[in-house]
Amino acid sequence: MALLEVRAVRKVFGGIVALRDVDMTVSEGEIHGLIGPNGAGKTTLFNVLSGNYLPASGQILFAGRDLAASRAHERVKYGIARTFQNIRLFKSMSVADNIKTGFHGMTRTGWLTAIFMPVRAFKEERLVTAEAAKLLERLNLTWAADEPAVNLSYGDQRRVEIARALAARPRLLLLDEPAAGLNETEVGVLEHLIRGIRGAGITIVLVEHDMRLLMSVADRVTVLAHGQRIAQGIPEEIRLNTRVINEYLGGVPA
Ligand code: ATP
């Protein structure tokens, strides 16, 4: 069953058509790779999916509901979470507190509740702290809970960002170049984590330039070039696709 159906999505910046009526179908439970040369429109598509940008036209059907006009915080509530190409952690905040910000929007406690219903606010805070601790444990990051995020290695910071996205309990996780800047060992840890997240029933769309990683974890792949979808299929098909080889892989099969 399709969890996400992108239909004829178009995004224009001034005179640049960044997405030209793009279609993409992501099945529930799959890891879906999204690749293409620099400037192909991958990040723009992520921004349109997460609600950071609204498309000029087209539909974004998520579990059957068209979210194209909804804002980012609403999409999180519907079950879409993401990470960013450039790590966006609160550097001086502790790792645990960074993860707790991922629950924001899922809890009911605003400042009014905190003032007028302190018991409810206290209970919610305790729940969020316990959930953050569970996530840290699952990612083998318990040791880092009280460390300022900036003290962690690049690879661990990436994992904290993923943990923060998971805190929103998404059905769909959008990972934007999670392997960028990681060494080989860290990529191995990341690969294990991505498989584990899917194993927990979460559908993933993965933008990644590391072809070994992407082709090894993805069930299906969509390829964009110049804002257009040029191919969609299983990794074996994509590897052999002449257009993909010429327009993305520099003439050399992956
Ligand atoms: P990369 O692999 O380099 O991250 P990408 O596939 O993610 O590339 P996008 O960043 O989505 O590509 O860019 C697609 C096109 O849209 C490019 O021509 C880019 O210059 C343009 N673009 C993206 N964001 C904006 C923006 N905020 N304002 C104007 N143009 C933009």
Coordinates of N, CA and C in Angstrom, one line a residue, residues 16-224:
I16 N 13.3 29.9 -11.7 CA 13.8 28.5 -11.7 C 12.7 27.5 -11.4
V17 N 12.5 26.5 -12.2 CA 11.6 25.5 -11.9 C 12.4 24.4 -11.2
A18 N 12.3 24.3 -9.9 CA 13.1 23.4 -9.1 C 12.5 22.0 -9.2
L19 N 11.1 21.9 -9.2 CA 10.4 20.6 -9.4 C 9.4 20.8 -10.5
R20 N 9.5 19.9 -11.5 CA 8.7 20.0 -12.7 C 7.7 18.8 -12.7
D21 N 6.6 19.0 -12.0 CA 5.5 18.0 -12.0 C 6.1 16.6 -11.7
V22 N 6.7 16.5 -10.5 CA 7.3 15.3 -10.0 C 6.3 14.3 -9.4
D23 N 6.4 13.0 -9.8 CA 5.6 12.0 -9.2 C 6.5 11.0 -8.4
M24 N 6.1 10.6 -7.3 CA 6.9 9.6 -6.5 C 5.9 8.8 -5.7
T25 N 6.1 7.5 -5.6 CA 5.2 6.7 -4.8 C 6.1 5.9 -3.8
V26 N 5.7 6.0 -2.5 CA 6.5 5.3 -1.5 C 5.6 4.4 -0.7
S27 N 5.9 3.1 -0.7 CA 5.1 2.1 -0.1 C 5.3 2.1 1.4
E28 N 4.3 1.7 2.2 CA 4.4 1.6 3.6 C 5.5 0.6 4.0
G29 N 6.4 1.0 4.8 CA 7.4 0.0 5.3 C 8.7 -0.1 4.4
E30 N 8.8 0.7 3.3 CA 10.0 0.6 2.5 C 11.0 1.7 2.8
I31 N 12.2 1.4 2.4 CA 13.3 2.4 2.4 C 13.4 2.9 0.9
H32 N 13.0 4.1 0.7 CA 13.0 4.6 -0.7 C 14.1 5.6 -0.9
G33 N 15.0 5.3 -1.8 CA 16.1 6.2 -2.1 C 15.7 7.3 -3.1
L34 N 16.3 8.5 -2.9 CA 16.0 9.6 -3.8 C 17.4 10.1 -4.2
I35 N 17.8 10.0 -5.4 CA 19.1 10.4 -5.9 C 19.0 11.3 -7.1
G36 N 20.1 11.9 -7.4 CA 20.2 12.8 -8.6 C 21.4 13.7 -8.4
P37 N 21.8 14.4 -9.5 CA 23.0 15.3 -9.5 C 22.7 16.5 -8.6
N38 N 23.7 17.2 -8.3 CA 23.5 18.5 -7.5 C 22.6 19.4 -8.3
G39 N 21.6 20.0 -7.5 CA 20.7 20.9 -8.1 C 19.5 20.2 -8.8
A40 N 19.4 18.8 -8.6 CA 18.3 18.1 -9.2 C 16.9 18.4 -8.6
G41 N 16.9 18.8 -7.3 CA 15.6 19.1 -6.7 C 15.3 18.3 -5.5
K42 N 16.3 17.5 -5.0 CA 16.0 16.5 -4.0 C 15.7 17.2 -2.7
T43 N 16.5 18.2 -2.3 CA 16.2 18.9 -1.0 C 14.9 19.7 -1.1
T44 N 14.7 20.3 -2.3 CA 13.5 21.0 -2.5 C 12.3 20.1 -2.3
L45 N 12.4 18.9 -2.9 CA 11.3 17.9 -2.7 C 11.1 17.6 -1.2
F46 N 12.2 17.4 -0.5 CA 12.1 17.2 1.0 C 11.4 18.3 1.7
N47 N 11.8 19.6 1.3 CA 11.1 20.7 1.9 C 9.7 20.8 1.6
V48 N 9.3 20.4 0.4 CA 7.9 20.4 0.0 C 7.1 19.3 0.8
L49 N 7.8 18.1 1.0 CA 7.2 17.0 1.7 C 7.0 17.3 3.2
S50 N 8.0 18.1 3.8 CA 8.0 18.4 5.2 C 7.2 19.6 5.5
G51 N 6.7 20.3 4.4 CA 5.9 21.5 4.7 C 6.7 22.8 4.9
N52 N 8.1 22.7 4.7 CA 8.9 23.9 4.8 C 8.6 24.8 3.6
Y53 N 8.3 24.2 2.4 CA 7.9 24.9 1.3 C 6.5 24.4 0.9
L54 N 5.7 25.3 0.3 CA 4.4 24.9 -0.2 C 4.6 24.8 -1.8
P55 N 4.1 23.7 -2.4 CA 4.3 23.6 -3.8 C 3.4 24.6 -4.6
A56 N 3.8 24.9 -5.8 CA 2.9 25.8 -6.7 C 1.7 25.0 -7.1
S57 N 1.9 23.7 -7.4 CA 0.7 22.8 -7.7 C 1.1 21.4 -7.4
G58 N 0.1 20.5 -7.5 CA 0.4 19.1 -7.3 C -0.2 18.6 -5.9
Q59 N -0.2 17.3 -5.7 CA -0.7 16.7 -4.5 C 0.3 16.0 -3.7
I60 N 0.2 16.0 -2.4 CA 1.0 15.2 -1.5 C 0.1 14.3 -0.7
L61 N -0.2 13.1 -1.2 CA -1.1 12.3 -0.5 C -0.4 11.4 0.5
F62 N -0.7 11.6 1.8 CA 0.0 10.9 2.9 C -1.1 10.1 3.6
A63 N -1.0 8.8 3.5 CA -2.1 7.9 4.1 C -3.4 8.4 3.6
G64 N -3.5 8.7 2.3 CA -4.7 9.1 1.6 C -5.2 10.5 1.8
R65 N -4.5 11.3 2.6 CA -4.9 12.7 2.8 C -4.0 13.7 2.1
D66 N -4.5 14.6 1.4 CA -3.7 15.6 0.7 C -3.1 16.6 1.7
L67 N -1.8 16.6 1.9 CA -1.2 17.5 2.8 C -0.5 18.7 2.1
A68 N -0.7 18.9 0.8 CA 0.0 19.9 0.0 C -0.1 21.3 0.6
A69 N -1.2 21.6 1.2 CA -1.4 23.0 1.7 C -1.1 23.1 3.2
S70 N -0.7 22.0 3.9 CA -0.6 22.1 5.3 C 0.9 22.5 5.7
R71 N 1.0 23.1 6.9 CA 2.3 23.6 7.3 C 3.1 22.5 8.0
A72 N 4.4 22.9 8.2 CA 5.4 21.9 8.7 C 4.9 21.3 10.1
H73 N 4.4 22.1 11.0 CA 4.1 21.5 12.3 C 2.9 20.6 12.2
E74 N 2.0 20.8 11.2 CA 0.9 19.9 11.0 C 1.4 18.6 10.5
R75 N 2.3 18.7 9.6 CA 2.8 17.4 9.0 C 3.5 16.5 10.0
V76 N 4.2 17.2 11.0 CA 4.8 16.4 12.1 C 3.7 15.6 12.8
K77 N 2.5 16.3 13.1 CA 1.4 15.6 13.8 C 0.8 14.5 12.9
Y78 N 0.8 14.7 11.6 CA 0.3 13.6 10.7 C 1.3 12.4 10.7
G79 N 2.6 12.7 11.0 CA 3.5 11.6 11.1 C 4.7 11.7 10.1
I80 N 5.0 12.9 9.7 CA 6.2 13.1 8.8 C 7.3 13.8 9.6
A81 N 8.5 13.2 9.7 CA 9.6 13.9 10.4 C 10.8 13.9 9.5
R82 N 11.7 14.8 9.7 CA 12.9 14.9 8.8 C 14.2 15.2 9.6
T83 N 15.3 15.0 8.9 CA 16.5 15.6 9.3 C 17.0 16.5 8.2
F84 N 18.1 17.2 8.5 CA 18.6 18.2 7.5 C 20.0 17.9 7.0
Q85 N 20.3 18.4 5.8 CA 21.6 18.1 5.2 C 22.7 18.7 6.2
N86 N 22.5 19.9 6.6 CA 23.4 20.5 7.6 C 22.8 20.2 9.0
I87 N 23.6 19.6 9.9 CA 23.1 19.2 11.2 C 22.5 20.5 11.9
R88 N 21.3 20.4 12.4 CA 20.7 21.5 13.0 C 20.4 21.2 14.5
L89 N 21.4 21.0 15.3 CA 21.2 20.7 16.7 C 21.4 22.0 17.5
F90 N 20.9 22.1 18.7 CA 21.2 23.2 19.6 C 22.5 22.8 20.2
K91 N 23.6 23.4 19.7 CA 25.0 22.9 20.0 C 25.3 22.9 21.5
S92 N 24.9 24.0 22.2 CA 25.3 24.1 23.6 C 24.3 23.4 24.6
M93 N 23.2 22.9 24.0 CA 22.2 22.2 24.8 C 22.6 20.8 24.9
S94 N 22.2 20.1 26.0 CA 22.6 18.7 26.2 C 21.9 17.8 25.1
V95 N 22.5 16.7 24.9 CA 21.9 15.7 23.9 C 20.5 15.4 24.3
A96 N 20.3 15.1 25.6 CA 18.9 14.7 26.0 C 17.9 15.8 25.8
D97 N 18.3 17.1 26.1 CA 17.4 18.2 25.8 C 17.1 18.4 24.3
N98 N 18.2 18.2 23.5 CA 18.0 18.3 22.1 C 16.9 17.3 21.6
I99 N 17.0 16.1 22.2 CA 16.0 15.1 21.8 C 14.6 15.5 22.3
K100 N 14.6 16.0 23.5 CA 13.3 16.4 24.0 C 12.6 17.5 23.1
T101 N 13.3 18.3 22.4 CA 12.7 19.3 21.6 C 11.9 18.6 20.5
G102 N 12.2 17.3 20.1 CA 11.5 16.6 19.1 C 10.1 16.2 19.6
F103 N 9.9 16.2 20.9 CA 8.5 15.9 21.4 C 7.6 17.1 21.3
H104 N 8.2 18.2 21.1 CA 7.5 19.5 21.1 C 6.4 19.4 20.0
G105 N 5.2 19.8 20.3 CA 4.2 19.6 19.3 C 3.4 18.4 19.5
M106 N 4.0 17.4 20.1 CA 3.3 16.1 20.4 C 2.7 16.2 21.8
T107 N 3.2 17.1 22.7 CA 2.7 17.2 24.0 C 1.7 18.4 24.0
R108 N 0.9 18.5 25.1 CA -0.1 19.5 25.1 C 0.4 20.7 26.0
T109 N 1.6 20.6 26.6 CA 2.0 21.6 27.5 C 2.6 22.8 26.8
G110 N 1.8 23.9 26.9 CA 2.3 25.2 26.5 C 2.6 26.0 27.7
W111 N 3.0 27.3 27.6 CA 3.3 28.0 28.8 C 2.1 28.2 29.7
L112 N 0.9 28.3 29.1 CA -0.3 28.5 29.8 C -0.6 27.3 30.7
T113 N -0.4 26.1 30.1 CA -0.6 24.9 30.9 C 0.4 24.8 32.0
A114 N 1.6 25.2 31.7 CA 2.7 25.1 32.7 C 2.4 26.0 33.9
I115 N 1.7 27.2 33.7 CA 1.4 28.1 34.8 C 0.1 27.6 35.5
F116 N -0.9 27.3 34.7 CA -2.2 27.0 35.4 C -2.4 25.6 35.7
M117 N -1.7 24.7 35.0 CA -1.9 23.2 35.4 C -0.5 22.6 35.6
P118 N 0.2 23.0 36.6 CA 1.6 22.6 36.8 C 1.7 21.1 37.0
V119 N 0.7 20.4 37.5 CA 0.8 19.0 37.8 C 0.8 18.2 36.4
R120 N -0.1 18.7 35.5 CA -0.1 18.1 34.2 C 1.2 18.3 33.5
A121 N 1.7 19.6 33.6 CA 2.9 19.9 32.9 C 4.1 19.1 33.5
F122 N 4.1 18.9 34.8 CA 5.1 18.1 35.4 C 5.1 16.6 34.9
K123 N 3.9 16.1 34.8 CA 3.7 14.7 34.4 C 4.2 14.5 33.0
E124 N 3.8 15.5 32.1 CA 4.2 15.4 30.7 C 5.7 15.5 30.6
E125 N 6.4 16.4 31.4 CA 7.8 16.5 31.3 C 8.5 15.2 31.7
R126 N 7.9 14.6 32.8 CA 8.5 13.3 33.2 C 8.4 12.2 32.1
L127 N 7.3 12.2 31.4 CA 7.0 11.3 30.3 C 8.0 11.5 29.2
V128 N 8.2 12.8 28.9 CA 9.1 13.2 27.8 C 10.6 12.8 28.1
T129 N 10.9 13.0 29.4 CA 12.3 12.6 29.8 C 12.5 11.1 29.7
A130 N 11.5 10.4 30.1 CA 11.6 8.9 30.0 C 11.7 8.4 28.6
E131 N 10.9 9.0 27.7 CA 10.9 8.6 26.3 C 12.3 9.0 25.7
A132 N 12.8 10.2 26.0 CA 14.1 10.6 25.5 C 15.2 9.6 25.9
A133 N 15.1 9.2 27.2 CA 16.1 8.2 27.7 C 16.0 6.9 26.9
K134 N 14.7 6.5 26.6 CA 14.6 5.2 25.8 C 15.2 5.3 24.5
L135 N 15.0 6.4 23.8 CA 15.6 6.6 22.5 C 17.1 6.6 22.5
L136 N 17.6 7.3 23.6 CA 19.1 7.3 23.7 C 19.6 5.9 23.9
E137 N 18.9 5.1 24.7 CA 19.4 3.8 25.0 C 19.4 3.0 23.7
R138 N 18.3 3.1 22.9 CA 18.2 2.3 21.6 C 19.3 2.7 20.7
L139 N 19.8 3.9 20.7 CA 20.8 4.4 19.8 C 22.2 4.3 20.5
N140 N 22.3 3.6 21.6 CA 23.6 3.5 22.4 C 24.2 4.8 22.6
L141 N 23.4 5.8 23.0 CA 23.9 7.2 23.3 C 23.6 7.6 24.7
T142 N 23.2 6.6 25.6 CA 22.9 7.0 26.9 C 24.1 7.7 27.6
W143 N 25.3 7.3 27.3 CA 26.5 7.9 27.8 C 26.6 9.4 27.5
A144 N 25.9 9.8 26.5 CA 26.1 11.2 26.0 C 24.9 12.1 26.5
A145 N 24.0 11.6 27.2 CA 22.7 12.3 27.6 C 23.0 13.7 28.1
D146 N 24.0 13.9 29.0 CA 24.2 15.2 29.6 C 25.2 16.0 28.9
E147 N 25.8 15.5 27.9 CA 26.9 16.2 27.1 C 26.3 17.3 26.3
P148 N 26.9 18.5 26.2 CA 26.5 19.4 25.2 C 26.6 18.8 23.8
A149 N 25.7 19.0 22.9 CA 25.7 18.3 21.6 C 27.0 18.5 20.8
V150 N 27.6 19.7 21.0 CA 28.8 20.1 20.3 C 30.0 19.2 20.6
N151 N 29.9 18.6 21.8 CA 31.1 17.8 22.2 C 31.1 16.4 21.5
L152 N 30.0 16.0 20.8 CA 29.9 14.7 20.2 C 30.6 14.7 18.8
S153 N 31.0 13.5 18.4 CA 31.6 13.4 17.1 C 30.5 13.7 16.1
Y154 N 31.0 14.0 14.8 CA 30.0 14.3 13.8 C 29.0 13.2 13.6
G155 N 29.5 12.0 13.6 CA 28.6 10.8 13.4 C 27.6 10.7 14.5
D156 N 28.0 10.9 15.7 CA 27.1 10.9 16.8 C 26.0 12.0 16.8
Q157 N 26.5 13.2 16.3 CA 25.6 14.3 16.2 C 24.5 14.0 15.2
R158 N 24.9 13.3 14.1 CA 23.9 12.9 13.1 C 22.9 12.0 13.7
R159 N 23.4 11.1 14.6 CA 22.4 10.1 15.2 C 21.5 10.8 16.2
V160 N 22.0 11.8 16.8 CA 21.2 12.6 17.8 C 20.1 13.3 17.0
E161 N 20.4 13.8 15.8 CA 19.4 14.4 15.0 C 18.3 13.5 14.5
I162 N 18.8 12.2 14.2 CA 17.8 11.2 13.8 C 16.9 10.9 15.0
A163 N 17.5 10.8 16.2 CA 16.8 10.4 17.4 C 15.7 11.5 17.7
R164 N 16.1 12.8 17.4 CA 15.2 13.9 17.7 C 14.0 13.7 16.7
A165 N 14.3 13.4 15.4 CA 13.2 13.2 14.5 C 12.3 12.0 14.9
L166 N 12.9 11.0 15.5 CA 12.1 9.8 15.9 C 11.2 10.1 17.1
A167 N 11.7 11.1 17.9 CA 10.9 11.5 19.1 C 9.4 11.8 18.7
A168 N 9.2 12.3 17.5 CA 7.9 12.7 17.1 C 7.1 11.5 16.7
R169 N 7.6 10.3 16.8 CA 7.0 9.0 16.5 C 6.4 9.1 15.1
P170 N 7.3 9.3 14.1 CA 6.8 9.4 12.7 C 6.4 8.1 12.1
R171 N 5.5 8.2 11.1 CA 5.3 7.0 10.2 C 6.2 7.1 9.0
L172 N 6.6 8.3 8.7 CA 7.6 8.5 7.5 C 8.7 9.4 8.0
L173 N 9.9 8.9 7.8 CA 11.1 9.6 8.2 C 11.9 10.0 6.9
L174 N 12.2 11.3 6.8 CA 12.9 11.8 5.6 C 14.4 12.1 6.1
L175 N 15.3 11.4 5.5 CA 16.7 11.5 5.9 C 17.5 12.2 4.8
D176 N 18.0 13.4 5.0 CA 18.6 14.2 4.0 C 20.2 14.1 4.1
E177 N 20.8 13.3 3.3 CA 22.2 13.0 3.3 C 22.8 12.7 4.7
P178 N 22.3 11.7 5.3 CA 22.7 11.4 6.7 C 24.2 10.9 6.7
A179 N 24.7 10.4 5.6 CA 26.1 9.9 5.6 C 27.1 11.0 5.3
A180 N 26.7 12.2 4.9 CA 27.6 13.3 4.5 C 28.6 13.6 5.7
G181 N 29.9 13.5 5.4 CA 30.9 13.9 6.4 C 31.2 12.7 7.3
L182 N 30.6 11.6 7.2 CA 30.9 10.5 8.1 C 32.1 9.6 7.6
N183 N 32.8 9.0 8.5 CA 33.9 8.1 8.1 C 33.2 6.7 7.9
E184 N 34.0 5.8 7.4 CA 33.5 4.4 7.0 C 32.8 3.7 8.2
T185 N 33.5 3.8 9.4 CA 32.9 3.1 10.5 C 31.5 3.7 10.9
E186 N 31.5 5.1 10.8 CA 30.2 5.8 11.2 C 29.1 5.5 10.2
V187 N 29.5 5.3 8.9 CA 28.5 4.9 7.9 C 28.0 3.6 8.2
G188 N 28.8 2.6 8.6 CA 28.4 1.3 9.0 C 27.3 1.4 10.2
V189 N 27.6 2.2 11.2 CA 26.7 2.4 12.3 C 25.4 2.9 11.8
L190 N 25.5 3.9 10.9 CA 24.3 4.6 10.3 C 23.4 3.6 9.5
E191 N 24.1 2.7 8.8 CA 23.4 1.7 7.9 C 22.6 0.8 8.9
H192 N 23.2 0.4 9.9 CA 22.5 -0.5 10.9 C 21.3 0.2 11.5
L193 N 21.5 1.5 11.8 CA 20.4 2.3 12.4 C 19.3 2.4 11.4
I194 N 19.6 2.7 10.2 CA 18.5 2.9 9.2 C 17.7 1.6 9.0
R195 N 18.4 0.5 9.0 CA 17.7 -0.8 8.9 C 16.9 -1.0 10.1
G196 N 17.4 -0.7 11.3 CA 16.7 -0.8 12.6 C 15.4 0.0 12.6
I197 N 15.5 1.2 12.1 CA 14.3 2.1 12.1 C 13.2 1.5 11.2
R198 N 13.6 1.0 10.0 CA 12.6 0.4 9.2 C 12.1 -0.9 9.8
G199 N 13.0 -1.6 10.5 CA 12.5 -2.8 11.2 C 11.5 -2.5 12.3
A200 N 11.5 -1.2 12.8 CA 10.5 -0.8 13.8 C 9.2 -0.3 13.1
G201 N 9.1 -0.5 11.8 CA 7.9 -0.2 11.0 C 7.8 1.2 10.5
I202 N 8.9 1.9 10.5 CA 8.9 3.3 10.0 C 9.4 3.3 8.6
T203 N 8.6 4.0 7.7 CA 8.9 4.1 6.3 C 10.0 5.2 6.2
I204 N 10.9 5.0 5.2 CA 12.0 6.0 5.1 C 12.2 6.5 3.7
V205 N 12.4 7.8 3.5 CA 12.9 8.3 2.2 C 14.3 8.8 2.5
L206 N 15.2 8.3 1.7 CA 16.6 8.6 2.0 C 17.3 9.3 0.8
V207 N 17.7 10.6 1.0 CA 18.5 11.3 0.0 C 20.0 11.0 0.4
E208 N 20.8 10.5 -0.6 CA 22.1 10.1 -0.2 C 23.0 10.1 -1.5
H209 N 24.2 10.7 -1.3 CA 25.2 10.6 -2.4 C 26.1 9.4 -2.3
D210 N 26.1 8.7 -1.1 CA 26.9 7.5 -0.9 C 26.2 6.4 -1.6
M211 N 26.6 6.1 -2.8 CA 25.9 5.1 -3.6 C 25.9 3.7 -3.0
R212 N 27.1 3.3 -2.4 CA 27.1 2.0 -1.8 C 26.1 1.8 -0.7
L213 N 26.0 2.8 0.2 CA 25.0 2.8 1.3 C 23.6 2.8 0.7
L214 N 23.3 3.7 -0.2 CA 22.0 3.9 -0.7 C 21.5 2.6 -1.5
M215 N 22.3 2.1 -2.4 CA 21.9 0.9 -3.2 C 21.8 -0.3 -2.3
S216 N 22.5 -0.3 -1.2 CA 22.5 -1.5 -0.3 C 21.2 -1.5 0.6
V217 N 20.7 -0.3 1.0 CA 19.6 -0.3 1.9 C 18.2 0.0 1.2
A218 N 18.3 0.6 0.0 CA 17.0 1.0 -0.6 C 16.3 -0.2 -1.2
D219 N 14.9 -0.2 -1.0 CA 14.1 -1.2 -1.7 C 13.8 -0.7 -3.1
R220 N 13.5 0.6 -3.2 CA 13.3 1.2 -4.5 C 13.9 2.6 -4.5
V221 N 14.1 3.1 -5.7 CA 14.9 4.4 -5.9 C 14.1 5.2 -6.9
T222 N 14.0 6.5 -6.6 CA 13.6 7.5 -7.5 C 14.7 8.4 -7.9
V223 N 14.9 8.7 -9.2 CA 16.0 9.5 -9.7 C 15.5 10.8 -10.2
L224 N 16.0 12.0 -9.7 CA 15.6 13.3 -10.3 C 16.8 13.8 -11.0

